[in-house]
Amino acid sequence: MTPLLSIDNVTKRFGRVIAVDGVSLDIAENEFFALLGASGSGKTTLLRMLAGFETPEEGAILLDGADISHMPPNRRPVNLMFQSYALFPHMTVEANIAYGLEMEHLPKAEITTRVGEIMEITELSPMARRKPDQLSGGQRQRVALARALVKRPRLLLLDEPLGALDKKLRAAMQLELKRLQHEVGVTFIVVTHDQEEALVMADRVAILKDGRLLQVGTPHEVYEHPANRYAADFIGVMNFIEEDGKTIAIRPERIRIFPDTADRTAKGKIVARAYHGLDLQLHVETDLSQRPLLVRVTADAADRHALAEGDAVTLGWNHTDTRQFND
Amino acid sequence: MTPSNARSTLLMAPALAWLTALMVVPCGLILALGFFRRGTYGGIEYTFTLENFGLLLDPLYAGIFLTSARIAGTATLIAVVIGYAAAYAIAAAPRHRQPILLFFAVLPFWSNYLIRTYAWIVLLNREGLITHGLRMLGYEGEPPSMLYTEGAVITGLVYNYLPFVILACYAPLSRLNPELAEASRDLGASAFTTFRRVILPMTVPGIAAGAVFVFVLSIGNFITPALLGGGRFQMIGNLVYAQFLTANDWPFGAALSMALIAIMMGLLTLQTFAAEKGAGEAREAADG
Ligand SMILES: Nc1ncnc2c1ncn2[C@@H]1O[C@H](COP(=O)(O)OP(=O)(O)OP(=O)(O)O)[C@@H](O)[C@H]1O
Ligand SMILES: [Mg+2]
């Protein structure tokens, strides 16, 4: 089966900056795909090439097996939800959403029905007649989403869709996006620089660095088996221990405190503790690394051991929970 | 009155005093003459009358109003089309090059109005530069008569007021979030539809400001019709000029001026409303 989208060795330069560097990637129908990377890693540039606002200098972009690299944006069955939302300020919510359907010259009745449906799904019906400047950030975001979704694109691109929202609304919208994707059955590519967000929402995650693809995999794969030190550090929190010219990496939640059995143990002293509600994060000084090791213990375990700053502790972990990097 | 209100009144006071003393009062005095009768020997007879205003409806004078409106309207239309296109091109140029392009666009404006207008006489004259140019290309016939036509007047007005239109249209165009046009393309609109449905409606306040400017300044203009129209085209400005300086009928001149001012005020009010309405939208577009 051909994948929905095939990015084949695509490169894009801006003058001397290589924004996207030989990226190859296949995305399947109905996948929720997340592009993850630090600022300037080329995420937006890659999305803009998929939407048709930039042309790749090398390589090709195939949609349903057909090369669309040079097709203008208005002819692509692809829609982009802009980071700034880019809502038309002189049009009502309703008119914003209907705009894309009017461009397809659909019958009026069908436009009305489809706009009504999508406003129902995105809970925008009560504000159909408002202008964008009369909406909250979260509502605007839903209009931008509805405007793109109502076109029923083969592929929906979202550039930092939740960037402008506060933490709580963000968490709610993450689930909302997943639910919507399920409901309308559209393939999503979401750009984010929030690794937690990517892990929560996506079926698969790609990590970009300096325009290059470092790793592609399920959230579980990239979290548990990072391809290299950069990926390990970028996704989640990681402890690094230098030993015999090698780097050993271990997640804070894999380190146990006063273990009964462990492949490896180390003695240390608690230098700081941070309470996170569900769990407790301890900074433990050992002679294994310069920086204190981060250890996550459940609130329950913390109570049992009555842990305080300055206490001496024994840490332990199993080899199967560690990763080794040679760089 | 709140302290900040008091302070802003204080800050405005010199300007208000200046305008009142040097603008409102003298103008008011002149305009008030419109309600009196012309003396037999050109002076003013201080008996109240409305007949000056009645005279405005005389086909001769109403016709001059219409001619002026037609000439000013044509000049406005041409200036808006050319000016908007120029402003669009400037706003689309690389950011760092825009100030210099704007500078060149408004450069003619810094030279003397009279000199600029005389320059057109040199160009359009029967034996002027254009005729010379045609001769050099092998043209043998009669020189084209371009000077002292309505076309010459319109050309002069467009030329003189174009910089205003460019500046007025450039402001909203340069503030337009480019992602709005991209969003339109993304949703399936062609470049032309994007212009018609997104860019144009969002820059209407700028067009309105520029258009009102050109129209108001053109309809009251008297130098350009006098020089480029050669006196063959009476516009309201020339008529007012004649009443005050040659016919010595100040009351009728005042009545004409009042009619002219009423038209200007009406248009400016309309334009202010358009700007108010557009302000919220422009703000929205800018922070996108
Ligand atoms: N139009 C442009 N002209 C010149 N350089 C550009 C242009 N667009 C992007 N770049 C450069 O290309 C690189 C990738 O930019 P891009 O916007 O794709 O990054 P990003 O991953 O989206 O970053 P962010 O998370 O900050 O949005 C950066 O170095 C950027 O400076
Ligand atoms: Mg970006």
Short mmCIF file of C-alpha atoms in Angstrom, two decimals, chain A residues 48 51 53 72-74 78-80 82 84 86-91 99-100 102-103 131-133 140 147-148 151, chain B residues 177 179-191 193-194 197-198 201-202 277 280-281 283-285 287-288:
data_model
loop_
_atom_site.label_atom_id
_atom_site.label_comp_id
_atom_site.label_asym_id
_atom_site.label_seq_id
_atom_site.Cartn_x
_atom_site.Cartn_y
_atom_site.Cartn_z
CA ARG A 48 5.20 25.13 4.41
CA ALA A 51 1.25 23.21 2.09
CA PHE A 53 4.26 27.94 0.22
CA PRO A 72 0.22 25.76 -5.96
CA PRO A 73 -1.30 25.81 -2.47
CA ASN A 74 -4.87 26.41 -3.64
CA VAL A 78 -3.85 19.82 2.05
CA ASN A 79 -4.72 22.48 4.61
CA LEU A 80 -2.54 24.33 7.04
CA PHE A 82 -1.33 28.68 10.93
CA SER A 84 -1.07 32.81 14.21
CA ALA A 86 -4.62 33.86 10.35
CA LEU A 87 -8.39 34.28 10.72
CA PHE A 88 -9.93 36.86 8.38
CA PRO A 89 -10.68 39.75 10.75
CA HIS A 90 -13.35 41.30 8.52
CA MET A 91 -15.42 38.14 8.39
CA TYR A 99 -14.66 30.62 2.87
CA GLY A 100 -12.84 27.45 1.88
CA GLU A 102 -17.07 28.75 -1.32
CA MET A 103 -13.77 28.40 -3.14
CA LYS A 131 -15.83 38.57 14.47
CA PRO A 132 -12.47 37.03 15.44
CA ASP A 133 -11.56 39.98 17.68
CA ARG A 140 -10.04 31.48 17.84
CA ARG A 147 -11.93 26.39 8.92
CA ALA A 148 -9.30 23.86 7.89
CA LYS A 151 -12.56 21.31 3.73
CA ASN B 177 -0.30 40.01 8.05
CA GLU B 179 -0.29 34.90 6.49
CA LEU B 180 -3.84 36.11 5.78
CA ALA B 181 -3.18 35.95 2.06
CA GLU B 182 -1.48 32.60 2.49
CA ALA B 183 -4.44 31.28 4.48
CA SER B 184 -6.73 32.35 1.65
CA ARG B 185 -4.59 30.52 -0.92
CA ASP B 186 -4.44 27.52 1.36
CA LEU B 187 -8.24 27.41 1.53
CA GLY B 188 -8.41 27.21 -2.26
CA ALA B 189 -8.60 30.82 -3.43
CA SER B 190 -6.72 32.02 -6.51
CA ALA B 191 -4.40 35.01 -6.22
CA THR B 193 -9.85 36.02 -5.37
CA THR B 194 -7.48 36.46 -2.44
CA ARG B 197 -11.95 39.01 -0.79
CA VAL B 198 -9.17 39.49 1.73
CA PRO B 201 -11.62 44.74 1.99
CA MET B 202 -8.98 45.04 4.68
CA LYS B 277 -14.96 50.77 11.36
CA GLY B 280 -10.58 47.30 14.78
CA GLU B 281 -9.96 45.13 11.75
CA ARG B 283 -5.58 46.20 14.59
CA GLU B 284 -6.53 42.55 14.34
CA ALA B 285 -4.60 42.18 11.12
CA ASP B 287 -1.09 41.55 15.57
CA GLY B 288 -1.60 38.32 13.63
#
